[in-house]
PDB file of C-alpha atoms and ligand atoms in Angstrom:
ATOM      1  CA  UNK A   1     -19.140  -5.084  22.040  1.00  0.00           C
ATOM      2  CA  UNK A   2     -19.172  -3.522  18.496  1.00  0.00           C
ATOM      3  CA  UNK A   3     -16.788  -5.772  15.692  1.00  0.00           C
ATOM      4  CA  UNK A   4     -13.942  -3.614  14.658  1.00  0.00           C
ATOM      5  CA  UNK A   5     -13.420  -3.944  10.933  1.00  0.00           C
ATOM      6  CA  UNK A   6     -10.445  -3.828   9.721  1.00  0.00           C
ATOM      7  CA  UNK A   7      -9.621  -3.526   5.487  1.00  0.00           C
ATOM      8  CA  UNK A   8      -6.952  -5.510   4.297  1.00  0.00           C
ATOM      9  CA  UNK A   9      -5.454  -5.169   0.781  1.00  0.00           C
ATOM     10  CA  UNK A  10      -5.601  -8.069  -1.697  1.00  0.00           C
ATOM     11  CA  UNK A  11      -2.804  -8.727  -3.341  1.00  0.00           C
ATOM     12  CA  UNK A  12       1.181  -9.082  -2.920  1.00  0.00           C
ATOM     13  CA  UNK A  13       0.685  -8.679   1.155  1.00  0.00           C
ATOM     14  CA  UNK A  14      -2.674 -10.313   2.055  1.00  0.00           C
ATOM     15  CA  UNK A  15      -0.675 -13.712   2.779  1.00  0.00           C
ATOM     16  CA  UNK A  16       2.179 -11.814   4.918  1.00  0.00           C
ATOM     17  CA  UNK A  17      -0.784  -9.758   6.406  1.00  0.00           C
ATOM     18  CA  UNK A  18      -2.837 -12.814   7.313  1.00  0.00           C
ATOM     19  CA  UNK A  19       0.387 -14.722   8.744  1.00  0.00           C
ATOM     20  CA  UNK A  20       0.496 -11.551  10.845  1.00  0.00           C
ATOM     21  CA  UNK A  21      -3.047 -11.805  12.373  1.00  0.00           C
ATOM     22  CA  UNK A  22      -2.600 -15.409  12.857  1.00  0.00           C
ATOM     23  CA  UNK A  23      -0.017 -15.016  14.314  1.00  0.00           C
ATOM     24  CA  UNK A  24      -1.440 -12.207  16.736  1.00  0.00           C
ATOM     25  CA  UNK A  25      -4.190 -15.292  17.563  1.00  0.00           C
ATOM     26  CA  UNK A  26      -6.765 -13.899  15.054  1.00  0.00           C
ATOM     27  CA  UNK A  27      -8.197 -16.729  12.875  1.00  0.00           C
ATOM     28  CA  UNK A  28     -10.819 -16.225  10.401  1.00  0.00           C
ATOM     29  CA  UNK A  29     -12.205 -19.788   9.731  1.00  0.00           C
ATOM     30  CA  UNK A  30     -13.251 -19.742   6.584  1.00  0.00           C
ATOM     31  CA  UNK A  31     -10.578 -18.019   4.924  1.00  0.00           C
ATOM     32  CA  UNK A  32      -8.564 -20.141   2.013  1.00  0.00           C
ATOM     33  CA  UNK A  33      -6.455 -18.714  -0.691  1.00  0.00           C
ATOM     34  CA  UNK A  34      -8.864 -19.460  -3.495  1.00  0.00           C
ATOM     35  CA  UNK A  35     -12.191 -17.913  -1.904  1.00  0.00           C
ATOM     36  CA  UNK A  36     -13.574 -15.157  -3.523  1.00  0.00           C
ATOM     37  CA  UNK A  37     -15.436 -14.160  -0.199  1.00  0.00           C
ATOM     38  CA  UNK A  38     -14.855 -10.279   0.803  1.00  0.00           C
ATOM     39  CA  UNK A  39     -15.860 -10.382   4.343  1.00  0.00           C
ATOM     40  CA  UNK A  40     -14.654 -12.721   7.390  1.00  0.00           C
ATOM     41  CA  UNK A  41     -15.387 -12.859  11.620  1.00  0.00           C
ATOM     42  CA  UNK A  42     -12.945 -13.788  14.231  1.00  0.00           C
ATOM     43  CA  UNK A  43     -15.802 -13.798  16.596  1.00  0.00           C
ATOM     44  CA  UNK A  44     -13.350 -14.598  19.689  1.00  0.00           C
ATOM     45  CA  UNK A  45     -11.566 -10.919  19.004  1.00  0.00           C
ATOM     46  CA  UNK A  46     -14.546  -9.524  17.690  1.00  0.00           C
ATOM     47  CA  UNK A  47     -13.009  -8.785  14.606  1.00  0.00           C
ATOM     48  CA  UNK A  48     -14.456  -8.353  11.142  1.00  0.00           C
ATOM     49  CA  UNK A  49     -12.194  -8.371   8.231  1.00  0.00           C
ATOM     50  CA  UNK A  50     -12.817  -7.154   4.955  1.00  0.00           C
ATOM     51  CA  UNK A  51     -10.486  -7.072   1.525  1.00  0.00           C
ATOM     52  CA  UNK A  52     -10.473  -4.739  -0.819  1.00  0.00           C
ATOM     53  CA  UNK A  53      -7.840  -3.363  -3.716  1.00  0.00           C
ATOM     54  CA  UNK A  54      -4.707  -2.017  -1.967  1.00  0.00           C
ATOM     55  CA  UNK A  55      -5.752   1.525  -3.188  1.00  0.00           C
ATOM     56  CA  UNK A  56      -9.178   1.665  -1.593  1.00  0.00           C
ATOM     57  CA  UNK A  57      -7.985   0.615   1.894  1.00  0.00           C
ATOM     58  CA  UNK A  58      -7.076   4.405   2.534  1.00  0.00           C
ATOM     59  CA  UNK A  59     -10.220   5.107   1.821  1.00  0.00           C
ATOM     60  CA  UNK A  60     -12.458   2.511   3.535  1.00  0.00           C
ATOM     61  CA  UNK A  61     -10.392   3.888   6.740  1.00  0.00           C
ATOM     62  CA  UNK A  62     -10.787   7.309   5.832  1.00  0.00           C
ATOM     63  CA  UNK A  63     -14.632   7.314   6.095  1.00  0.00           C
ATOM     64  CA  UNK A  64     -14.952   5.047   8.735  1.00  0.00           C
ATOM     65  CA  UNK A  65     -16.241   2.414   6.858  1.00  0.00           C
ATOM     66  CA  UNK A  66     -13.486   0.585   8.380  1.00  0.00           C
ATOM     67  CA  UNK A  67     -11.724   1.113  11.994  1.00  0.00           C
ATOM     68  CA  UNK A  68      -8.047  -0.165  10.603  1.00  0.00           C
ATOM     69  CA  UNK A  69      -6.239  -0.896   7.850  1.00  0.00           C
ATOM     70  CA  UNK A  70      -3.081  -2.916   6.728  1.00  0.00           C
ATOM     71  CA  UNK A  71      -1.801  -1.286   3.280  1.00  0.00           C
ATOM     72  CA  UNK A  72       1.249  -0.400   2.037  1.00  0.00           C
ATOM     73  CA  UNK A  73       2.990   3.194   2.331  1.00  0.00           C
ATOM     74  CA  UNK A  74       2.962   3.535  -1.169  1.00  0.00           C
ATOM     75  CA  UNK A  75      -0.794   3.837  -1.250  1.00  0.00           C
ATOM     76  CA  UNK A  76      -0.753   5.789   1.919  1.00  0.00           C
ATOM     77  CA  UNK A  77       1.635   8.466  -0.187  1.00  0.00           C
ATOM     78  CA  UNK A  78      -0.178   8.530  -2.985  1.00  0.00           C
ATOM     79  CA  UNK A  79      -3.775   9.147  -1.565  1.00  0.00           C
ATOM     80  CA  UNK A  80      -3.070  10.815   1.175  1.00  0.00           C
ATOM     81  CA  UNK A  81      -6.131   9.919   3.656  1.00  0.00           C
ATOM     82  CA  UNK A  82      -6.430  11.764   6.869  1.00  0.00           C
ATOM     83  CA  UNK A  83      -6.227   9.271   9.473  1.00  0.00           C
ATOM     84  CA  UNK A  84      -3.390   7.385  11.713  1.00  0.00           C
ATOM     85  CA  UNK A  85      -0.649   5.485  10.494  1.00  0.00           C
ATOM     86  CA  UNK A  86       0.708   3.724  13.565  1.00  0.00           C
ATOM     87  CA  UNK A  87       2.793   1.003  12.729  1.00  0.00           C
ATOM     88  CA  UNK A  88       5.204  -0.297  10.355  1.00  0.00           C
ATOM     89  CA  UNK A  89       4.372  -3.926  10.384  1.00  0.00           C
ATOM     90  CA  UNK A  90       8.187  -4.284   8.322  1.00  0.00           C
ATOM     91  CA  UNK A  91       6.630  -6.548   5.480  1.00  0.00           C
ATOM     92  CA  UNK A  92       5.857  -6.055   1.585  1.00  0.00           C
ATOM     93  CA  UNK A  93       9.182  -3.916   1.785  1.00  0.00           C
ATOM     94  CA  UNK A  94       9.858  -2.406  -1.619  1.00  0.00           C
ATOM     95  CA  UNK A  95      11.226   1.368  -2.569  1.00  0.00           C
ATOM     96  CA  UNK A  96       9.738   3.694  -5.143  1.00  0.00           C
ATOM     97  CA  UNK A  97      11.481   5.066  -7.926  1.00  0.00           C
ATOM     98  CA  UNK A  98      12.196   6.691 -10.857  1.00  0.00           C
ATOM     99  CA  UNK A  99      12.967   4.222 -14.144  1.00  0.00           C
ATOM    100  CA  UNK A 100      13.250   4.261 -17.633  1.00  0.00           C
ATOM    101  CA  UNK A 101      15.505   2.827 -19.929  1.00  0.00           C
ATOM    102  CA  UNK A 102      18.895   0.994 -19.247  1.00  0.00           C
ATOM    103  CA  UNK A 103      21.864   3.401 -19.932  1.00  0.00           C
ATOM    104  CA  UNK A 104      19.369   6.381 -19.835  1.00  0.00           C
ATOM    105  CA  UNK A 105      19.374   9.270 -17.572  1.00  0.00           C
ATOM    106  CA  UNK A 106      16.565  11.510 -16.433  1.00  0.00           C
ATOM    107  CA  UNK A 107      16.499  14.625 -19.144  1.00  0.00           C
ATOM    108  CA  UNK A 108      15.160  17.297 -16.842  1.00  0.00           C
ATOM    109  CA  UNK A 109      15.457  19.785 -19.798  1.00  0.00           C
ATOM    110  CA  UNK A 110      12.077  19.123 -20.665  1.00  0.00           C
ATOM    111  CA  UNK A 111       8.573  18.374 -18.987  1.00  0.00           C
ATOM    112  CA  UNK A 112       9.135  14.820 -18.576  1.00  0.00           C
ATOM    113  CA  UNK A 113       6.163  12.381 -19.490  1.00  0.00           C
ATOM    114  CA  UNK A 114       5.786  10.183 -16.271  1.00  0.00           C
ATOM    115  CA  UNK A 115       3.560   7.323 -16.467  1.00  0.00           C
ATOM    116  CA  UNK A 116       2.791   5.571 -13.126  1.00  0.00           C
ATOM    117  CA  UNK A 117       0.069   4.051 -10.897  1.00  0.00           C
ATOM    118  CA  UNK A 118       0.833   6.660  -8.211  1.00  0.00           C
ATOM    119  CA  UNK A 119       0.598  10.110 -10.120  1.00  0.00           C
ATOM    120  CA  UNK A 120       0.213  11.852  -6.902  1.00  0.00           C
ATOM    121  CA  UNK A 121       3.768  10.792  -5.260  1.00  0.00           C
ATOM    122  CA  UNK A 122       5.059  11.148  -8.615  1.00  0.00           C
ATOM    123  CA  UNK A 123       4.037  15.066  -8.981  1.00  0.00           C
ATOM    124  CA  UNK A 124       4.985  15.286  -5.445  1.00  0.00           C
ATOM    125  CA  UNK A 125       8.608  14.042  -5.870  1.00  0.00           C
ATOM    126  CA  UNK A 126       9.481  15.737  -8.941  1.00  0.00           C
ATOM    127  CA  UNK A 127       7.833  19.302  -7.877  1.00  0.00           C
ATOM    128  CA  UNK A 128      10.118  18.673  -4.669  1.00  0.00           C
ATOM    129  CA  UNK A 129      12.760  18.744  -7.323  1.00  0.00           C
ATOM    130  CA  UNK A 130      11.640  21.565  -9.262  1.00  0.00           C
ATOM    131  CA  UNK A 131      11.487  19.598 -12.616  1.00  0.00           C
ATOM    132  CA  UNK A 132       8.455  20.093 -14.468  1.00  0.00           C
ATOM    133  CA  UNK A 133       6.156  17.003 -15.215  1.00  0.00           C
ATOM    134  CA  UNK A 134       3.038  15.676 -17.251  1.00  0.00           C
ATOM    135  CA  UNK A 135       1.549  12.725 -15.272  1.00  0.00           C
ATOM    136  CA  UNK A 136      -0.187  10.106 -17.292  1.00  0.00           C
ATOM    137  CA  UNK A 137      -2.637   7.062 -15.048  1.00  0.00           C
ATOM    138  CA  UNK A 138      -1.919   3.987 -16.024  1.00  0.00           C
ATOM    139  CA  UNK A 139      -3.857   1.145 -12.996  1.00  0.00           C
ATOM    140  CA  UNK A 140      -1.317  -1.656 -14.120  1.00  0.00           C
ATOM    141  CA  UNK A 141       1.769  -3.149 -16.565  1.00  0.00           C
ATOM    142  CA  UNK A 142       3.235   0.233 -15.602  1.00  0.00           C
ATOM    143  CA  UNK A 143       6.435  -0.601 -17.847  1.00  0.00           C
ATOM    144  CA  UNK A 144       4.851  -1.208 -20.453  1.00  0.00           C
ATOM    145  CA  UNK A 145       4.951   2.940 -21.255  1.00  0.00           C
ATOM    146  CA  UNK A 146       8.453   3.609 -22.075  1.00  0.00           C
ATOM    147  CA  UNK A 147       8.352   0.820 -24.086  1.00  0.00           C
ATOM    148  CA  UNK A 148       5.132   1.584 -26.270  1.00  0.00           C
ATOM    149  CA  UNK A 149       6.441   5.333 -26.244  1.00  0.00           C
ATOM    150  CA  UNK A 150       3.369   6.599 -24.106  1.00  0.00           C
ATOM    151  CA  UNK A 151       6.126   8.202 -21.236  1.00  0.00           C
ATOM    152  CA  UNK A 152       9.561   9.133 -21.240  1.00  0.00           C
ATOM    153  CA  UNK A 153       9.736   7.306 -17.694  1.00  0.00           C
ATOM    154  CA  UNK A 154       7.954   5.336 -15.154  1.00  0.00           C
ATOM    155  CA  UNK A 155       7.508   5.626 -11.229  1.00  0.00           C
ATOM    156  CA  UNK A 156       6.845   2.606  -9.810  1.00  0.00           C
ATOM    157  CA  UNK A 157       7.935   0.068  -6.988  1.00  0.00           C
ATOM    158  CA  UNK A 158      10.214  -2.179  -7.731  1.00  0.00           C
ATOM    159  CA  UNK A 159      11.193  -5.068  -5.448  1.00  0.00           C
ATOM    160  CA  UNK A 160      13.208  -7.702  -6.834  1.00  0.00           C
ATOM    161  CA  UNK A 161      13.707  -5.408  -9.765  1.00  0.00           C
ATOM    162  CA  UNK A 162      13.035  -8.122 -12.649  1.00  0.00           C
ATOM    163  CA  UNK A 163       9.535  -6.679 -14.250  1.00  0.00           C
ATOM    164  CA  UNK A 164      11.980  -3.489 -14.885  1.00  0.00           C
ATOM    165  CA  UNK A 165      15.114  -6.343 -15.855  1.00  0.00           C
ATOM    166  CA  UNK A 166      13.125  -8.148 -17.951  1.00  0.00           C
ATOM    167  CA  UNK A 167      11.711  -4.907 -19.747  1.00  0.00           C
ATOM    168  CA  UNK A 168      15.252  -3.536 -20.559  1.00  0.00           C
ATOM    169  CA  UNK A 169      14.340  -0.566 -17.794  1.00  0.00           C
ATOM    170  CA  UNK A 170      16.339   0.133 -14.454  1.00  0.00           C
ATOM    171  CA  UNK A 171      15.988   2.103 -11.614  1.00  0.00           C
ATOM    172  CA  UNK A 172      17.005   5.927 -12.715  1.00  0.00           C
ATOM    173  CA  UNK A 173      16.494   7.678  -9.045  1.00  0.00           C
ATOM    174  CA  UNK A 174      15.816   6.056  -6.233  1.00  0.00           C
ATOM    175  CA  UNK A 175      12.565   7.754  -4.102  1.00  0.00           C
ATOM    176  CA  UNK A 176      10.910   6.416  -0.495  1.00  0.00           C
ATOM    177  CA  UNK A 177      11.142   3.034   0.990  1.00  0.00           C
ATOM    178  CA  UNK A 178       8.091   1.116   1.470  1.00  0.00           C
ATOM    179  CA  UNK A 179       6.371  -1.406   4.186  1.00  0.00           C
ATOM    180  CA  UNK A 180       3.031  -2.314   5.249  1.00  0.00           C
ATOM    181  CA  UNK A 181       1.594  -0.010   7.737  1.00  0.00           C
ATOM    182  CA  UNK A 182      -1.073  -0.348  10.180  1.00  0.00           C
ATOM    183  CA  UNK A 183      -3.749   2.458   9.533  1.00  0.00           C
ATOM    184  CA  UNK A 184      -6.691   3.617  11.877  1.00  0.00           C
ATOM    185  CA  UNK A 185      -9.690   6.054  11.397  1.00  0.00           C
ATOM    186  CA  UNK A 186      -9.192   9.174  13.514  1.00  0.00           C
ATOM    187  CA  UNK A 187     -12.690   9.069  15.763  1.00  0.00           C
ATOM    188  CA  UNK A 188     -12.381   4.716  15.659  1.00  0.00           C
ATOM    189  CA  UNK A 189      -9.182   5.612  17.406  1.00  0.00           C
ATOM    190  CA  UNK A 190     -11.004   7.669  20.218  1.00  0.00           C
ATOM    191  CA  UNK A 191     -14.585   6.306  20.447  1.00  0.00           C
ATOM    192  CA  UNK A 192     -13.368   2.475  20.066  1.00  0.00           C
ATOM    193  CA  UNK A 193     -10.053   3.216  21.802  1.00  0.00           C
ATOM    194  CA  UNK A 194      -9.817   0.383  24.220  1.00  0.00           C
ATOM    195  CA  UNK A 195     -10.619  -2.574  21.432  1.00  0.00           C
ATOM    196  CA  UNK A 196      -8.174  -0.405  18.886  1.00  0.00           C
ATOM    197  CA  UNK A 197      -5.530  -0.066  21.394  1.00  0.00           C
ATOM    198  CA  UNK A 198      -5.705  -3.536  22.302  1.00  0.00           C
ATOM    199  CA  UNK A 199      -5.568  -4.543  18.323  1.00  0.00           C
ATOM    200  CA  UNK A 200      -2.465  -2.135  18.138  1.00  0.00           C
ATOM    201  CA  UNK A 201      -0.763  -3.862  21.197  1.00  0.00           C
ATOM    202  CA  UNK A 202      -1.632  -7.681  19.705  1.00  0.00           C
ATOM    203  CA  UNK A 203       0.052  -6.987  16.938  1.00  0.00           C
ATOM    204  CA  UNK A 204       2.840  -4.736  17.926  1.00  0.00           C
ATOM    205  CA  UNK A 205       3.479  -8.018  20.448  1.00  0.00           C
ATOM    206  CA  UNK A 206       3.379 -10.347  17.461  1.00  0.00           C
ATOM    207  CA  UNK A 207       6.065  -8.491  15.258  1.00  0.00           C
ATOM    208  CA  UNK A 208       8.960  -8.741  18.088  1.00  0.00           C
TER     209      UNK A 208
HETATM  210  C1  PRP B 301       4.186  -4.260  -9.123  1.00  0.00           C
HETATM  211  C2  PRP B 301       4.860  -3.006  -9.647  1.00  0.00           C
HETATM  212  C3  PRP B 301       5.864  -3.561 -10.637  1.00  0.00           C
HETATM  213  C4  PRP B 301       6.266  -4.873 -10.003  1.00  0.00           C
HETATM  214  C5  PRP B 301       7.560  -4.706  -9.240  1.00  0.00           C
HETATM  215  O1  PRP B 301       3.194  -4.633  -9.991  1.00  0.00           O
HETATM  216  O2  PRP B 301       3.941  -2.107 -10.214  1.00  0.00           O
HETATM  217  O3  PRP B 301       5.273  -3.780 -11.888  1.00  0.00           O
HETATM  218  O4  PRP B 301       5.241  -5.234  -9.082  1.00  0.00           O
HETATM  219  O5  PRP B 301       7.998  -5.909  -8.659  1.00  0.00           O
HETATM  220  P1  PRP B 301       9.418  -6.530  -8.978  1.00  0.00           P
HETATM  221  O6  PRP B 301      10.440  -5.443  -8.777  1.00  0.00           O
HETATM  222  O7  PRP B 301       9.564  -7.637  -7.983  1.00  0.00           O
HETATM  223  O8  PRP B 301       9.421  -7.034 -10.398  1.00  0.00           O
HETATM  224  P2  PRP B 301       2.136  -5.762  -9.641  1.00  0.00           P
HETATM  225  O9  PRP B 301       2.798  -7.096  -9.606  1.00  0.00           O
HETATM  226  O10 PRP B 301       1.450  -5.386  -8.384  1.00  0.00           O
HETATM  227  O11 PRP B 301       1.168  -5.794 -10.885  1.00  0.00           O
HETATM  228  P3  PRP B 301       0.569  -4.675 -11.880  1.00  0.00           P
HETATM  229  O12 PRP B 301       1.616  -4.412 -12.926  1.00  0.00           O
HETATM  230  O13 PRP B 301      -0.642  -5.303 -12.443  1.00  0.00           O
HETATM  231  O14 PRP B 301       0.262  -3.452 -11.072  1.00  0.00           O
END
């Protein structure tokens, strides 16, 4: 039997997404917090685990380079892969939205200068809304561009809400609510669908 790999994003979920697996009986042995290894076996589930940045894991599943992936929705939104999202796996919950200053409200009598991580949902949300936008990439420090001047407002997560606190920001429209989702390449879902299903049913077991 082949490995299925599955991608995992670094980051603000890998220890919730690990719990998860461990939790589902998949152990990868040499796996510690510090490591800077990318690639691990459970060789009892014939499992292969790799990590990558949260934004690639759409990707990675997307070509097949990986079978499954655990990522958030936000990235999911933003690049839009073509493959399965099959579970909510109801960690990593955040919401996007809209923020700029405290005491500020969105001017929508102008194209708006929106700086953010996730241009794509951004464009998306406001052209749902008929305002007009310019979208400007930042990969990081996202709040830093009201601030500095470079955009009139920011979208962004927000979970506990202090980066935009402690920034004298707040949330000016609230957009989607986010988890960590369980993704899977289209043909991995029909050519490996036995080991894939019974992935999908470990874990969907493990989160009641
Ligand atoms: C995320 C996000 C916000 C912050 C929100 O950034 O882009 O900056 O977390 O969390 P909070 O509401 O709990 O403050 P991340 O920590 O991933 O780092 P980054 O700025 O380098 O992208």
């Amino acid at each position: 039997m082949d490995y299925l790999t599955l991608a995992l994003a670094k980051g603000r979920t890998a220890e919730d997404s690990i719990n998860l697996l461990n939790k589902a009986g998949i152990h990868f042995d040499s796996l510690t917090e510090d490591s800077r290894k990318l690639v691990f076996h459970d060789d009892n589930n014939m499992i292969q685990l790799i990590f990558v940045k949260a934004v690639d894991v759409p990707t990675y599943v997307e070509n097949g380079a990986a079978d499954l992936g655990i990522v958030g929705k936000d990235n999911i939104m933003e690049e839009q892969p073509d493959i399965y999202e099959l579970l909510d796996l109801q960690f990593g919950k955040c919401k996007f939205a809209v923020a700029g200053f405290t005491g500020t409200e969105l001017d929508t009598n102008k194209t708006l200068i929106v700086a953010s991580k996730y241009p794509n949902a951004a464009k998306k949300h406001f052209n749902r809304k008929g305002i007009p936008i310019h979208t400007i990439k930042l990969n990081g420090s996202v709040e830093l561009a009201p601030i500095i001047g470079l955009s009139d407002v920011i979208v962004d997560i927000v979970e506990t809400g202090s980066t935009l606190r402690e920034n004298g920001l707040s949330v000016l429209e609230e957009m989607e609510a986010i988890s960590t989702r369980l993704i899977v390449n289209k043909a991995s879902f029909t050519t490996k669908s036995d080991s894939v299903h019974t992935f999908i049913h470990t874990l969907k077991n493990s989160l009641e």
